[in-house]
Structure formats: structure tokens, C-alpha cells
PDB file of C-alpha atoms in Angstrom:
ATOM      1  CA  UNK A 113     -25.082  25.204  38.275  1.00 48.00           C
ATOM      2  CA  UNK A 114     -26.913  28.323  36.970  1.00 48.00           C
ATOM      3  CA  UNK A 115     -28.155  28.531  33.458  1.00 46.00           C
ATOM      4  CA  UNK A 116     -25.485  31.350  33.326  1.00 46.00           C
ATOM      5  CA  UNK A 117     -22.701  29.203  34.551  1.00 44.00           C
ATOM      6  CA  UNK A 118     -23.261  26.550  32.199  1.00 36.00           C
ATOM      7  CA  UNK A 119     -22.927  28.942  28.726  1.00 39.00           C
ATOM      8  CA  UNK A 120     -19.944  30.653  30.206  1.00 37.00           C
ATOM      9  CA  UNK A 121     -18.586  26.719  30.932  1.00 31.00           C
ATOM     10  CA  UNK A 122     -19.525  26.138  27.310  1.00 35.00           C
ATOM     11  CA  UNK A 123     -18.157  28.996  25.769  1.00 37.00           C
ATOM     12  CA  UNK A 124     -14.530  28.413  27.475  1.00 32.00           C
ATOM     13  CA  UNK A 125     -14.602  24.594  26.217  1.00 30.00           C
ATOM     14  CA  UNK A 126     -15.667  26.105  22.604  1.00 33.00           C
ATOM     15  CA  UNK A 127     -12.507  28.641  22.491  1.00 35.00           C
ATOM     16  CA  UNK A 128     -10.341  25.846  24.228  1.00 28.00           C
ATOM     17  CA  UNK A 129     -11.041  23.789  21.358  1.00 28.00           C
ATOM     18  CA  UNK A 130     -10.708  26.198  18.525  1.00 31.00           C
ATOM     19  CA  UNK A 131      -7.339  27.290  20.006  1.00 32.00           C
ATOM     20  CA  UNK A 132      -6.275  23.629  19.908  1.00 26.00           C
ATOM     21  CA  UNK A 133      -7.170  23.152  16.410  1.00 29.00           C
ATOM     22  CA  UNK A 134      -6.069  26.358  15.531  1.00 34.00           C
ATOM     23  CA  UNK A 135      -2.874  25.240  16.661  1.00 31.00           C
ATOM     24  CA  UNK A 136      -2.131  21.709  15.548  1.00 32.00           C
ATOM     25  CA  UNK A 137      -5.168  21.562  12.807  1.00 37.00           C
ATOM     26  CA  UNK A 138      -2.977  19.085  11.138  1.00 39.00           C
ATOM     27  CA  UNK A 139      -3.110  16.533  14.175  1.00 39.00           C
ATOM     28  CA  UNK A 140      -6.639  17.461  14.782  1.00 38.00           C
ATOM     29  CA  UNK A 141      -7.680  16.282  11.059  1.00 46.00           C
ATOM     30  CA  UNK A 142      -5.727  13.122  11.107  1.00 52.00           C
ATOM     31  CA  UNK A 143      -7.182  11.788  14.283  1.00 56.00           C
ATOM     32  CA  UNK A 144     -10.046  13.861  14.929  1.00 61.00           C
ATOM     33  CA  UNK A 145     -11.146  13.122  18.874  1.00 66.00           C
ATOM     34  CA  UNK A 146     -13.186   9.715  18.833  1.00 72.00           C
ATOM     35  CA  UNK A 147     -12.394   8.919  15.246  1.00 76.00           C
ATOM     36  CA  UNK A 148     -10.899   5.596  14.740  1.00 77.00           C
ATOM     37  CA  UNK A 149      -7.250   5.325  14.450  1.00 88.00           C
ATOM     38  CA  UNK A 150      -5.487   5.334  10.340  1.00 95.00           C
ATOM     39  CA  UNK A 151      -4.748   2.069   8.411  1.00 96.00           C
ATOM     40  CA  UNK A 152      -1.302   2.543   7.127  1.00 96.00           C
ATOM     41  CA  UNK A 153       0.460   0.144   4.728  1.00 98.00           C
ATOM     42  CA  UNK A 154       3.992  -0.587   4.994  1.00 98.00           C
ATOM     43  CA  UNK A 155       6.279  -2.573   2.970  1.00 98.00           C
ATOM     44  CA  UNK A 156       9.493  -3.870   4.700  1.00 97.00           C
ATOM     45  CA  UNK A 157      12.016  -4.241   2.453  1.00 95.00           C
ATOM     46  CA  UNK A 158      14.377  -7.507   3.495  1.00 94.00           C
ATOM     47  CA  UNK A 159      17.643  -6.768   1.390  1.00 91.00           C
ATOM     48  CA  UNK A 160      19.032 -10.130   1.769  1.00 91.00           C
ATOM     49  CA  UNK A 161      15.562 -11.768  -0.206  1.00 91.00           C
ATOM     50  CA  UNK A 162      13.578  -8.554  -1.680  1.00 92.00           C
ATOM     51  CA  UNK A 163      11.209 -11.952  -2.833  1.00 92.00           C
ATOM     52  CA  UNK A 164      10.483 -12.748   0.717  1.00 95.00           C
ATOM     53  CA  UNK A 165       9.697  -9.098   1.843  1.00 96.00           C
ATOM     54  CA  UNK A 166       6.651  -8.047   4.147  1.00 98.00           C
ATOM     55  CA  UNK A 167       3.341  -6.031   3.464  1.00 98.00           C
ATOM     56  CA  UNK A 168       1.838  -4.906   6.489  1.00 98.00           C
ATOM     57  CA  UNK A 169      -1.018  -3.562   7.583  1.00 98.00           C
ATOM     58  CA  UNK A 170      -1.178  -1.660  10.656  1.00 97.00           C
ATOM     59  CA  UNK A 171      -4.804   0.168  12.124  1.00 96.00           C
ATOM     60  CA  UNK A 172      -3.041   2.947  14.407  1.00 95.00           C
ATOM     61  CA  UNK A 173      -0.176   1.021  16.023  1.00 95.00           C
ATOM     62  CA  UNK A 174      -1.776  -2.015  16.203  1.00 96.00           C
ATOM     63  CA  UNK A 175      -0.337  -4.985  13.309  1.00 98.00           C
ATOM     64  CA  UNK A 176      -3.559  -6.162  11.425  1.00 98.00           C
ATOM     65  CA  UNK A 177      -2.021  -8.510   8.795  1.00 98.00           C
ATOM     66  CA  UNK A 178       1.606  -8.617   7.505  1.00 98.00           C
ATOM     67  CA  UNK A 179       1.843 -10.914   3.619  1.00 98.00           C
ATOM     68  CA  UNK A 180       4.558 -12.034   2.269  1.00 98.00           C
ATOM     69  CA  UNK A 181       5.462  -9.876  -0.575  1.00 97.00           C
ATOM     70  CA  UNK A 182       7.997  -9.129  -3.270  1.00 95.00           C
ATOM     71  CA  UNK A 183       9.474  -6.372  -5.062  1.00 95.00           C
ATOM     72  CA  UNK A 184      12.244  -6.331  -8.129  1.00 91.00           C
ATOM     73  CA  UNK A 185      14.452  -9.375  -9.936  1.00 89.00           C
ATOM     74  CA  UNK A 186      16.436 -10.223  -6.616  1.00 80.00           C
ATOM     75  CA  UNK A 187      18.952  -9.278  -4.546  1.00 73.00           C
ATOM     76  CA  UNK A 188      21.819  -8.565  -6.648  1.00 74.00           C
ATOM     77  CA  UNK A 189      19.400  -6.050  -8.757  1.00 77.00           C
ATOM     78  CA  UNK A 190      18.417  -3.897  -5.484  1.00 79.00           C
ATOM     79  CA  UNK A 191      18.808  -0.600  -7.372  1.00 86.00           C
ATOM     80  CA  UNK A 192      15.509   1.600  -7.052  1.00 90.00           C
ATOM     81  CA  UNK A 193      16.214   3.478 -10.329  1.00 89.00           C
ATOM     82  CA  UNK A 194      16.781   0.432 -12.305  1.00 88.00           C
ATOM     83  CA  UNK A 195      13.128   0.205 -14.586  1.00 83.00           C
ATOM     84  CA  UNK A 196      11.940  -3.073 -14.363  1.00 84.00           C
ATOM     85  CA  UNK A 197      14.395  -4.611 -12.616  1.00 86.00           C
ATOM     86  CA  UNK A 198      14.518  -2.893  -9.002  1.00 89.00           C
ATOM     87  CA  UNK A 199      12.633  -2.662  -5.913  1.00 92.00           C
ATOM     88  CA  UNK A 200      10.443  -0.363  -5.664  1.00 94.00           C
ATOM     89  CA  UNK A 201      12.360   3.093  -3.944  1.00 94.00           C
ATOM     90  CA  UNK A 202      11.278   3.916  -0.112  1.00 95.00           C
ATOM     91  CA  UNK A 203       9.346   6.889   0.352  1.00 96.00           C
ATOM     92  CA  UNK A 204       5.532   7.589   1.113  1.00 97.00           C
ATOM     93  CA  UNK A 205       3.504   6.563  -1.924  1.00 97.00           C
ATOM     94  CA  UNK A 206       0.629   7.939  -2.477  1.00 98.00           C
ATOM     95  CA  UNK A 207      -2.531   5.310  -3.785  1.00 98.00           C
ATOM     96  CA  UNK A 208      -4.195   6.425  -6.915  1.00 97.00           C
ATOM     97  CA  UNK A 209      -6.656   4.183  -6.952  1.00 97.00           C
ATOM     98  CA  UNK A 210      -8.012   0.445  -6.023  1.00 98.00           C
ATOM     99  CA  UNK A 211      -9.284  -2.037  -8.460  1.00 98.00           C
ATOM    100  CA  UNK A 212     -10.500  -5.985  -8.195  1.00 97.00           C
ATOM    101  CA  UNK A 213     -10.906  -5.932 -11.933  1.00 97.00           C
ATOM    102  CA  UNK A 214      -8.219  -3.458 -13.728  1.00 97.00           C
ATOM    103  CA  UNK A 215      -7.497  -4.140 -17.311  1.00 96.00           C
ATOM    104  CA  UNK A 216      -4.152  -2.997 -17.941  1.00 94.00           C
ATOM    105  CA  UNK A 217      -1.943  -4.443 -20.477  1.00 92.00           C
ATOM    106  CA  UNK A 218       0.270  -6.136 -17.690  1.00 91.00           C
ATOM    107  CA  UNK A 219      -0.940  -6.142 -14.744  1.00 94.00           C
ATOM    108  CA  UNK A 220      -4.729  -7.593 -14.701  1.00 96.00           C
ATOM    109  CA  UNK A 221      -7.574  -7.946 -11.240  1.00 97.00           C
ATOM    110  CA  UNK A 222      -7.050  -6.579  -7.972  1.00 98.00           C
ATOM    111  CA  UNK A 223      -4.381  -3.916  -8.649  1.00 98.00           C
ATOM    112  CA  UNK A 224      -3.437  -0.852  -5.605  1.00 98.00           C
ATOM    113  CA  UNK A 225      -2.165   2.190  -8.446  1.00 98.00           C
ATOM    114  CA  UNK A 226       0.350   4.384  -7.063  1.00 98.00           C
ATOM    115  CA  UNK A 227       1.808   7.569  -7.826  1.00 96.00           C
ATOM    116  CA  UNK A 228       4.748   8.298 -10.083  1.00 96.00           C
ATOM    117  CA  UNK A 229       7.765   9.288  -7.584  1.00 94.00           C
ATOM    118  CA  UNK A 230      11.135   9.263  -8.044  1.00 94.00           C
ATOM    119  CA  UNK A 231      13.685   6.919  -7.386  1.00 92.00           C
ATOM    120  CA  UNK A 232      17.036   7.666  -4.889  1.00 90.00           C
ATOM    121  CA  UNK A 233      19.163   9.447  -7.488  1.00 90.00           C
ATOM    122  CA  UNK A 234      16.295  11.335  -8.507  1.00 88.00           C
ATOM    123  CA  UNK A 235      17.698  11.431 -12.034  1.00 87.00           C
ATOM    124  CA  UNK A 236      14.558   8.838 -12.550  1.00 90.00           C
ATOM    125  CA  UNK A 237      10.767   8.533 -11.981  1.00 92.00           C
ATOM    126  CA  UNK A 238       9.496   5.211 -11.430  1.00 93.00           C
ATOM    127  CA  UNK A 239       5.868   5.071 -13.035  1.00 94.00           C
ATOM    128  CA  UNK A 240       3.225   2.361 -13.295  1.00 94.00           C
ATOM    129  CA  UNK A 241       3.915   1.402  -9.628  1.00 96.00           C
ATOM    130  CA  UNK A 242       1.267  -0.875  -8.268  1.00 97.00           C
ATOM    131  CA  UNK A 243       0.679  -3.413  -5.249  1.00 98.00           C
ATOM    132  CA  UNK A 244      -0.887  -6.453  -7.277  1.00 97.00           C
ATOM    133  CA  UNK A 245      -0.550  -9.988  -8.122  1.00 97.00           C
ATOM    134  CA  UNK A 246      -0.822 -12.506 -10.996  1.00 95.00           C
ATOM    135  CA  UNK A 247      -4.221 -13.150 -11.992  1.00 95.00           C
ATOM    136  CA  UNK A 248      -6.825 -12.240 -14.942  1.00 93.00           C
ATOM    137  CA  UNK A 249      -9.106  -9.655 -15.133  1.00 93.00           C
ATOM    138  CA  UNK A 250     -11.736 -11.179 -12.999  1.00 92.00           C
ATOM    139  CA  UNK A 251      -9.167 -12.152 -10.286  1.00 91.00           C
ATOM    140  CA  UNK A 252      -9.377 -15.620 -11.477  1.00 90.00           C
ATOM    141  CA  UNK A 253      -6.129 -17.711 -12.708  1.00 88.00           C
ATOM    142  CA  UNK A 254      -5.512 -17.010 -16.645  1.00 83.00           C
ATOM    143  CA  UNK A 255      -3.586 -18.805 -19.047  1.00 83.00           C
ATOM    144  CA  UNK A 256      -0.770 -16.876 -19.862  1.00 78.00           C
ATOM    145  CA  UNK A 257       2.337 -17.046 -17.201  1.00 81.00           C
ATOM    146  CA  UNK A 258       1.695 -12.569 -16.410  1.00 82.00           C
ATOM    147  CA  UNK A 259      -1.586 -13.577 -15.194  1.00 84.00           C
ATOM    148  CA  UNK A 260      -1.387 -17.369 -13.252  1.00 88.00           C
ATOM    149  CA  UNK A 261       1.058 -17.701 -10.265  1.00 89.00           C
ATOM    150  CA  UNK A 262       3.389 -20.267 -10.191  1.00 89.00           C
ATOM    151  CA  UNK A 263       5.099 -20.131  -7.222  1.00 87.00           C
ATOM    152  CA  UNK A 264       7.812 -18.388  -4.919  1.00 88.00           C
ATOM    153  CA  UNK A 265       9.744 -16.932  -8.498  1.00 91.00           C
ATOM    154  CA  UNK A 266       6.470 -14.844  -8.899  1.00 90.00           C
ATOM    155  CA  UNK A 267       6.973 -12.997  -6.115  1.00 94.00           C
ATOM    156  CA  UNK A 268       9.778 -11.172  -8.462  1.00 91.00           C
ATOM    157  CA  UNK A 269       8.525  -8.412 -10.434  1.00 93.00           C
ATOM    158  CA  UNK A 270       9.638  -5.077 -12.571  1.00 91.00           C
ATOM    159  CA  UNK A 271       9.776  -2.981  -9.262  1.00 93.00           C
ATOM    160  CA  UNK A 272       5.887  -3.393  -8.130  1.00 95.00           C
ATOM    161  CA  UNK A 273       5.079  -4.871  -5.351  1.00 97.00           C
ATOM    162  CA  UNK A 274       3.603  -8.347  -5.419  1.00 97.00           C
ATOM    163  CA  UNK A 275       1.076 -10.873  -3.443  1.00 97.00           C
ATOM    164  CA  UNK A 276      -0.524 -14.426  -4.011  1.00 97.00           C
ATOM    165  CA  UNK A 277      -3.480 -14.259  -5.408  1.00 97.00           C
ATOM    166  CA  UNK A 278      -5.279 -15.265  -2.225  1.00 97.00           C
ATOM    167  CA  UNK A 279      -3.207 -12.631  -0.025  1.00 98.00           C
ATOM    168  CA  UNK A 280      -4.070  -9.415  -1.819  1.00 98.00           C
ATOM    169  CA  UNK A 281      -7.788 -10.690  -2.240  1.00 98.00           C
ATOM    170  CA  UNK A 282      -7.713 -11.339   1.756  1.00 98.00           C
ATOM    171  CA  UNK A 283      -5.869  -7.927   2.163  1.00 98.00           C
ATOM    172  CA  UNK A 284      -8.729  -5.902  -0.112  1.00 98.00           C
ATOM    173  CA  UNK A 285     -11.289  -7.152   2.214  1.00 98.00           C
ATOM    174  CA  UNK A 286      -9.440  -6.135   5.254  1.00 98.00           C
ATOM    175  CA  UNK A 287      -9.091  -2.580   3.940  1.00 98.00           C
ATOM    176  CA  UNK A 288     -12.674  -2.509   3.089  1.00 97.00           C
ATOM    177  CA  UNK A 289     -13.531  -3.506   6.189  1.00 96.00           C
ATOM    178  CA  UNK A 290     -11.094  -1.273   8.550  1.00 96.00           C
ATOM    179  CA  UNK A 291     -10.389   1.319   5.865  1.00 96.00           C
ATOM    180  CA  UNK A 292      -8.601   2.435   3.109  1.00 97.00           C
ATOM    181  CA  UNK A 293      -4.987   4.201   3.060  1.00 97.00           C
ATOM    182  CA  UNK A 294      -3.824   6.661   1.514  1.00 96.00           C
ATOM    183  CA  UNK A 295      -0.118   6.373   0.940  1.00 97.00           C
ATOM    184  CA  UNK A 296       2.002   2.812   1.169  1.00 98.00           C
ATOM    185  CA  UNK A 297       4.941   3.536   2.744  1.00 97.00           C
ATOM    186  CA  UNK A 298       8.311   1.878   1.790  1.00 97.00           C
ATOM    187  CA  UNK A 299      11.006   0.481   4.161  1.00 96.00           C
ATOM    188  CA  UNK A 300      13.939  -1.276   4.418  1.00 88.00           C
TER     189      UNK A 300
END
């Protein structure tokens, strides 16, 4: 091929690929060609046992780790807008921020902060949404009962949602490792 043939080649694969981003620019910047695929979160809901819910983690399309997780006081308190009482309401959360040692009055260690967003009615925000568990400071078991877990009853919480100890400690390496989200996104 000529030297000539070769820059007009070029030049029709540059415009072909400006047209196409031009186009769909917000396909090209979520998967930009030979990027790796997103890590998504998503929490499945289970309405029968909101305590025995699922947090998965998904790298494209592909199923990376799935925890048990909970979210609210129970089933017969499955109301969204109900403060610190219901499940968390389904939408696309954005995250805030990560921490493995967040000091917050409540919540304490490896903490996922999410965005304020209202709930179904939209008469209410919930706020101080996090992914998290029961733990201390340093991620370590504490005295009081808000920061040692128990058992399957701590899985209930005021609308967060909630992991062992072990799981969200497993599931913060993962993401460091494959890469972060950014929005959880709620199912049921």
C-alpha cells in the first residue's frame, strides 16, 4: 500500500470513529473499546425475608460474589419510607464514599455512604443510607451490641443495608481489586 493510501485509510478510520462517538458518546465512555467491563452492585430484595436478602457483585455480566445481606426490621415493616424501620427503597444509588475506618455515631469501620434519595411516595428522603456492618472503628468486634455481631437478627437494620463482618471486609477487597462502583442498585 502507498504511503498515500495508508493516511487516506487512516483518516476514514479517524472520522469513522469520531462519528461513532459523536453519536453514542454515552456508550463510548462507559465501555470505552478495550476497557474492562463495570462492577455493578446489586441488592436483591427477597420480600418474604428482607434479613436473608442478596448483595451482588457483578464485573460486566459476569456474577463475582453475591453475600447474604439485610435491609429494614422484617417483613411485615417492608415500607421504604418508613425511617428506621424499612428497607432501603429500589432505585440507583449513587456511592458517596468508601471507608474501612468511618467514625460515625452509629455506624463504625468499613462503611459504603450513599446518597440521600427518596423513598416510593416521594413525600420522604431517606438519608444516612450506607452498605455496612457491625463492627468498631478499626473493623474489629467492639463491646457495645451497634458495633459486635451477634448473629442472623443483625442482619436487621434502620433501612441500610447490612453484611457480616467478614463479608463486607471480603467484598472491599474484591472491589479494590476489580474496581469500584459507582451507584448500588436496588431490587426486588
Amino acid at each position: 500500500m502507498s504511503s498515500n493510501g495508508r493516511h487516506l485509510r487512516g483518516a476514514v478510520i479517524a472520522g469513522a470513529v469520531v462519528a461513532t462517538l459523536s453519536l453514542a458518546p454515552a456508550a463510548a465512555a462507559q465501555n470505552p473499546a478495550g476497557a474492562p467491563p463495570a462492577t455493578s452492585l446489586v441488592f436483591d430484595k427477597n420480600p418474604n425475608d428482607p434479613g436473608n436478602s442478596r448483595l451482588n457483585v457483578y464485573r460486566g455480566t459476569k456474577l463475582w460474589a453475591a453475600y447474604r445481606a439485610g435491609s429494614g426490621q422484617g417483613a411485615k415493616i417492608k415500607d421504604d419510607c418508613a425511617v428506621k424501620k424499612g428497607w432501603i427503597p429500589n432505585g440507583n444509588w449513587k456511592i458517596r464514599g468508601k471507608y474501612t475506618k468511618y467514625n460515625g455515631r452509629i455506624i463504625k469501620g468499613y462503611a459504603v455512604y450513599l446518597q440521600d434519595m427518596p423513598c416510593s411516595s416521594g413525600k420522604r428522603k431517606r438519608t444516612e443510607m450506607f452498605i455496612h456492618s457491625e463492627m468498631n472503628r478499626a473493623g474489629g468486634r467492639g463491646r457495645p451490641e451497634s458495633q459486635r455481631w451477634d448473629g442472623t437478627r443483625d442482619y436487621l437494620s434502620n433501612g441500610c443495608v447490612k453484611l457480616t463482618p467478614d463479608d463486607i471486609k471480603k467484598m472491599f477487597r474484591l472491589l479494590d481489586r476489580i474496581g469500584w462502583p459507582t451507584h448500588l442498585r436496588v431490587v426486588n
